[in-house]
């Protein structure tokens, strides 16, 4: 099957998932789209520090605020995905929703 995996720094995310979940070893993701690079290529944002983050793309493209609390963004809470607190689930859901909406606008 052909799936498109997209996000901001998607290749880095895929690498981190591979490190965190040994069951992913040997699986190659070939079809990716980096939303930050797409936004730069379409002249929506400039290349530069903080310009191509999901938080900034949400602000610029969707004209909304995407909360990125450090307690979930950089946390060990993700070490056990079977026991995520509600706040972490909401954080992930908002990230996913923003990514879909941004992808639709950029495509």
C-alpha positions as semicolon CSV with decimal commas, in nm:
position;residue;x (nm);y (nm);z (nm)
1;X;0,000;0,000;0,000
2;X;0,105;0,358;-0,055
3;X;0,073;0,583;0,245
4;X;0,188;0,941;0,279
5;X;0,343;1,024;0,615
6;X;0,360;1,396;0,676
7;X;0,450;1,639;0,949
8;X;0,711;1,890;1,051
9;X;1,051;1,720;1,053
10;X;0,874;1,394;0,964
11;X;1,197;1,213;0,878
12;X;1,332;1,291;1,225
13;X;1,009;1,168;1,383
14;X;1,028;0,842;1,190
15;X;1,390;0,794;1,301
16;X;1,291;0,852;1,665
17;X;1,001;0,606;1,640
18;X;1,243;0,346;1,505
19;X;1,475;0,403;1,803
20;X;1,192;0,389;2,056
21;X;1,011;0,087;1,916
22;X;1,240;-0,201;1,816
23;X;0,949;-0,370;1,636
24;X;0,983;-0,095;1,374
25;X;1,340;-0,198;1,288
26;X;1,367;-0,298;0,925
27;X;1,057;-0,104;0,822
28;X;1,135;0,163;0,566
29;X;0,909;0,463;0,519
30;X;0,947;0,586;0,163
31;X;0,664;0,835;0,111
32;X;0,705;1,141;0,334
33;X;0,617;1,509;0,306
34;X;0,768;1,768;0,538
35;X;0,510;2,040;0,601
36;X;0,779;2,294;0,692
37;X;0,968;2,240;0,366
38;X;0,642;2,255;0,171
39;X;0,553;2,586;0,338
40;X;0,896;2,732;0,253
41;X;0,875;2,610;-0,108
42;X;0,532;2,772;-0,146
43;X;0,651;3,101;0,006
44;X;0,426;3,075;0,310
45;X;0,714;3,107;0,559
46;X;1,086;3,177;0,534
47;X;1,349;2,919;0,611
48;X;1,487;2,985;0,957
49;X;1,483;2,900;1,323
50;X;1,128;2,838;1,443
51;X;0,966;2,923;1,109
52;X;0,883;2,567;1,003
53;X;0,761;2,424;1,334
54;X;0,410;2,288;1,358
55;X;0,337;2,555;1,617
56;X;0,439;2,837;1,381
57;X;0,273;2,685;1,074
58;X;-0,051;2,657;1,272
59;X;-0,023;3,026;1,362
60;X;0,062;3,143;1,008
61;X;-0,152;2,910;0,795
62;X;-0,448;2,833;1,021
63;X;-0,432;3,156;1,222
64;X;-0,474;2,955;1,542
65;X;-0,265;2,889;1,850
66;X;-0,135;2,535;1,899
67;X;-0,039;2,486;2,263
68;X;0,290;2,295;2,295
69;X;0,339;2,250;2,671
70;X;0,687;2,125;2,761
71;X;0,534;1,873;3,001
72;X;0,421;1,674;2,695
73;X;0,646;1,799;2,416
74;X;0,968;1,689;2,587
75;X;0,867;1,419;2,828
76;X;0,905;1,057;2,931
77;X;0,526;1,031;2,935
78;X;0,551;0,881;2,585
79;X;0,767;0,592;2,706
80;X;0,454;0,392;2,788
81;X;0,195;0,461;2,518
82;X;-0,049;0,221;2,683
83;X;-0,077;0,449;2,986
84;X;-0,092;0,803;2,848
85;X;-0,255;1,072;3,061
86;X;-0,552;1,254;2,907
87;X;-0,342;1,569;2,857
88;X;-0,091;1,378;2,645
89;X;-0,371;1,228;2,436
90;X;-0,517;1,575;2,379
91;X;-0,172;1,710;2,288
92;X;-0,127;1,433;2,028
93;X;-0,479;1,480;1,891
94;X;-0,432;1,856;1,848
95;X;-0,097;1,800;1,676
96;X;-0,252;1,548;1,438
97;X;-0,550;1,772;1,365
98;X;-0,329;2,074;1,293
99;X;-0,110;1,862;1,065
100;X;-0,409;1,744;0,861
101;X;-0,547;2,097;0,825
102;X;-0,210;2,239;0,725
103;X;-0,153;1,959;0,475
104;X;-0,492;2,033;0,316
105;X;-0,405;2,402;0,285
106;X;-0,060;2,338;0,137
107;X;-0,164;2,069;-0,111
